CSV table of C-alpha atoms in Angstrom, one decimal:
chain,number,residue,atom,x,y,z
A,54,VAL,CA,124.8,118.3,95.5
A,55,TRP,CA,125.6,119.5,92.0
A,56,LEU,CA,128.8,121.4,91.9
A,57,ALA,CA,130.3,123.2,88.9
A,58,SER,CA,134.0,122.7,88.8
A,59,PRO,CA,136.8,123.8,86.5
A,60,GLU,CA,137.7,123.8,83.7
A,61,PHE,CA,135.2,126.4,82.5
A,62,VAL,CA,134.9,127.4,78.8
A,63,SER,CA,133.9,130.9,77.5
A,64,MET,CA,132.2,131.1,74.2
A,65,PRO,CA,130.9,134.1,72.3
A,66,LEU,CA,127.2,134.9,72.3
A,67,SER,CA,127.2,134.4,68.6
A,68,ALA,CA,128.5,130.7,68.9
A,69,GLN,CA,127.2,128.5,66.2
A,70,ASP,CA,125.3,125.3,67.1
A,71,GLU,CA,128.2,123.1,65.8
A,72,ASP,CA,130.7,125.0,68.0
A,73,LEU,CA,128.5,124.8,71.1
A,74,GLY,CA,127.8,121.1,70.5
A,75,ALA,CA,131.5,120.4,70.0
A,76,THR,CA,132.4,122.2,73.2
A,77,VAL,CA,129.8,120.2,75.2
A,78,LEU,CA,131.0,116.9,73.7
A,79,ALA,CA,134.6,117.8,74.6
A,80,ALA,CA,133.6,118.6,78.2
A,81,LEU,CA,131.6,115.4,78.8
A,82,PRO,CA,134.6,113.0,79.2
A,83,GLN,CA,136.2,115.5,81.7
A,84,SER,CA,133.2,115.3,84.0
A,85,ASP,CA,133.9,112.1,85.9
A,86,GLY,CA,130.9,112.5,88.1
A,87,PHE,CA,132.6,113.3,91.4
A,88,VAL,CA,134.5,116.1,92.9
A,89,PRO,CA,136.0,116.4,96.4
A,90,HIS,CA,134.0,118.2,99.0
A,91,PRO,CA,135.2,121.9,98.9
A,92,THR,CA,137.2,123.2,101.8
A,93,SER,CA,136.3,126.8,100.6
A,94,TRP,CA,133.1,127.6,98.8
A,95,THR,CA,134.6,131.0,97.8
A,96,ASP,CA,137.5,129.3,96.0
A,97,VAL,CA,135.0,127.0,94.2
A,98,ALA,CA,133.0,130.0,93.0
A,99,ASN,CA,135.8,132.3,91.9
A,100,SER,CA,137.0,130.5,88.8
A,101,ARG,CA,133.4,130.1,87.6
A,102,LEU,CA,132.6,133.8,88.2
A,103,ARG,CA,135.8,134.9,86.4
A,104,ALA,CA,134.9,132.7,83.4
A,105,ALA,CA,131.4,134.2,83.3
A,106,GLY,CA,132.7,137.7,83.8
A,107,ALA,CA,130.5,138.1,86.9
A,108,LYS,CA,131.7,140.1,90.0
A,109,SER,CA,129.6,138.2,92.5
A,110,GLU,CA,127.4,135.1,92.9
A,111,ARG,CA,124.3,137.4,92.9
A,112,ALA,CA,125.4,139.0,89.6
A,113,PHE,CA,126.0,135.5,88.1
A,114,MET,CA,122.7,134.1,89.3
A,115,THR,CA,120.6,137.1,88.1
A,116,ASN,CA,120.4,135.7,84.6
A,117,ALA,CA,122.0,132.3,84.8
A,118,ARG,CA,120.4,129.2,83.3
A,119,MET,CA,121.5,125.6,83.8
A,120,VAL,CA,121.1,122.6,81.6
A,121,ALA,CA,122.5,119.4,83.0
A,122,ILE,CA,123.8,117.0,80.4
A,123,LYS,CA,123.7,113.2,81.1
A,124,SER,CA,125.5,111.0,78.6
A,125,THR,CA,125.1,107.2,78.5
A,126,ASP,CA,123.6,105.5,75.4
A,127,LEU,CA,121.6,108.7,75.0
A,128,ILE,CA,122.3,112.3,75.6
A,129,GLU,CA,119.8,113.9,77.9
A,130,LEU,CA,119.5,117.7,78.3
A,131,GLU,CA,117.8,118.5,81.5
A,132,PRO,CA,117.0,122.2,82.2
A,133,HIS,CA,117.0,123.6,85.7
A,134,MET,CA,115.1,126.5,87.3
A,135,ASN,CA,117.2,129.3,88.8
A,136,LEU,CA,116.2,129.7,92.4
A,137,GLY,CA,118.6,132.6,93.1
A,138,ALA,CA,121.7,133.1,95.1
A,139,LYS,CA,120.2,133.4,98.6
A,140,GLY,CA,117.8,131.5,100.7
A,141,PRO,CA,117.3,127.9,101.7
A,142,HIS,CA,116.5,126.7,98.2
A,143,LYS,CA,119.2,128.7,96.4
A,144,GLY,CA,120.9,127.4,93.3
A,145,PHE,CA,119.1,125.3,90.6
A,146,SER,CA,116.3,122.8,90.6
A,147,PRO,CA,115.3,120.4,87.7
A,148,LEU,CA,112.4,121.8,85.6
A,149,PRO,CA,110.2,118.9,84.7
A,150,GLY,CA,108.7,118.6,81.2
A,151,PHE,CA,111.4,120.5,79.3
A,152,SER,CA,114.1,117.8,78.9
A,153,SER,CA,115.3,116.7,75.5
A,154,THR,CA,117.0,113.4,74.6
A,155,LEU,CA,119.2,112.7,71.6
A,156,PRO,CA,121.0,109.6,70.3
A,157,ALA,CA,124.6,109.4,71.7
A,158,ASN,CA,125.9,109.6,68.1
A,159,SER,CA,124.2,112.9,67.4
A,160,SER,CA,126.3,115.4,65.5
A,161,THR,CA,127.8,118.5,67.2
A,162,GLU,CA,125.3,120.7,65.3
A,163,GLU,CA,122.3,118.6,66.4
A,164,LEU,CA,123.5,118.7,70.0
A,165,GLY,CA,124.1,122.5,69.9
A,166,ALA,CA,120.7,123.1,68.3
A,167,ALA,CA,119.0,120.9,70.9
A,168,PHE,CA,120.8,122.7,73.7
A,169,GLY,CA,119.6,126.1,72.4
A,170,LYS,CA,116.0,124.9,72.0
A,171,VAL,CA,116.0,123.7,75.6
A,172,LEU,CA,117.1,127.1,76.8
A,173,GLU,CA,114.5,128.8,74.6
A,174,ARG,CA,111.7,126.7,76.1
A,175,VAL,CA,112.9,127.5,79.6
A,176,ALA,CA,113.1,131.2,78.8
A,177,MET,CA,109.6,131.2,77.3
A,178,SER,CA,108.2,129.4,80.3
A,179,PHE,CA,109.4,132.4,82.4
A,180,ASN,CA,108.2,135.0,79.9
A,181,GLN,CA,111.7,136.0,78.9
A,182,SER,CA,112.6,137.2,75.5
A,183,ILE,CA,114.6,135.1,73.0
A,184,ASP,CA,117.2,137.9,73.0
A,185,ALA,CA,117.7,137.3,76.8
A,186,VAL,CA,118.2,133.6,76.0
A,187,CYS,CA,121.1,134.4,73.7
A,188,GLN,CA,122.8,136.4,76.4
A,189,GLN,CA,122.2,133.7,78.9
A,190,LYS,CA,123.4,130.8,76.7
A,191,ILE,CA,127.0,131.4,77.9
A,192,ALA,CA,126.1,131.6,81.5
A,193,ALA,CA,124.3,128.3,81.2
A,194,ALA,CA,127.2,126.7,79.4
A,195,HIS,CA,129.5,127.9,82.2
A,196,GLN,CA,127.3,126.4,84.8
A,197,LEU,CA,127.2,123.0,83.2
A,198,LEU,CA,130.6,122.6,81.5
A,199,GLY,CA,133.0,120.9,83.8
A,200,GLY,CA,130.3,120.2,86.4
A,201,GLY,CA,130.3,117.2,88.6
A,202,HIS,CA,128.6,115.7,91.6
A,203,ASN,CA,129.8,116.4,95.1
A,204,GLN,CA,130.3,113.2,97.0
A,205,SER,CA,129.1,114.4,100.4
């Protein structure tokens, strides 16, 4: 189970590629891969919702996009489809064919630009405007920054 966990970072919608890339690179070492199984799902969601400025999970999921970032000898940006806040398949699911891979030594500007392009491709695949992508960039960053795997 993927589980977003604090610390969450808020960035302005006008964030430059270099700033977005630097924020992602700073968050990667903090994501150690595992978080404890939650005793309260409400507590888990509250800090993420506050950071995103959303009043509910439904409000957050309405426009949220997720890009998982895997970092080894390469940096892989893997977009996920938003399946909503309710139902048996709620949450996010990998979206095949839209991933992007960069060398581990990519600049912060290159990483930020690649992240934005992955979001644009996802948005276009769902017939969303590029303006909507800009508004969703922060929601996606909140979803992935500080995330980890739940060890259940």
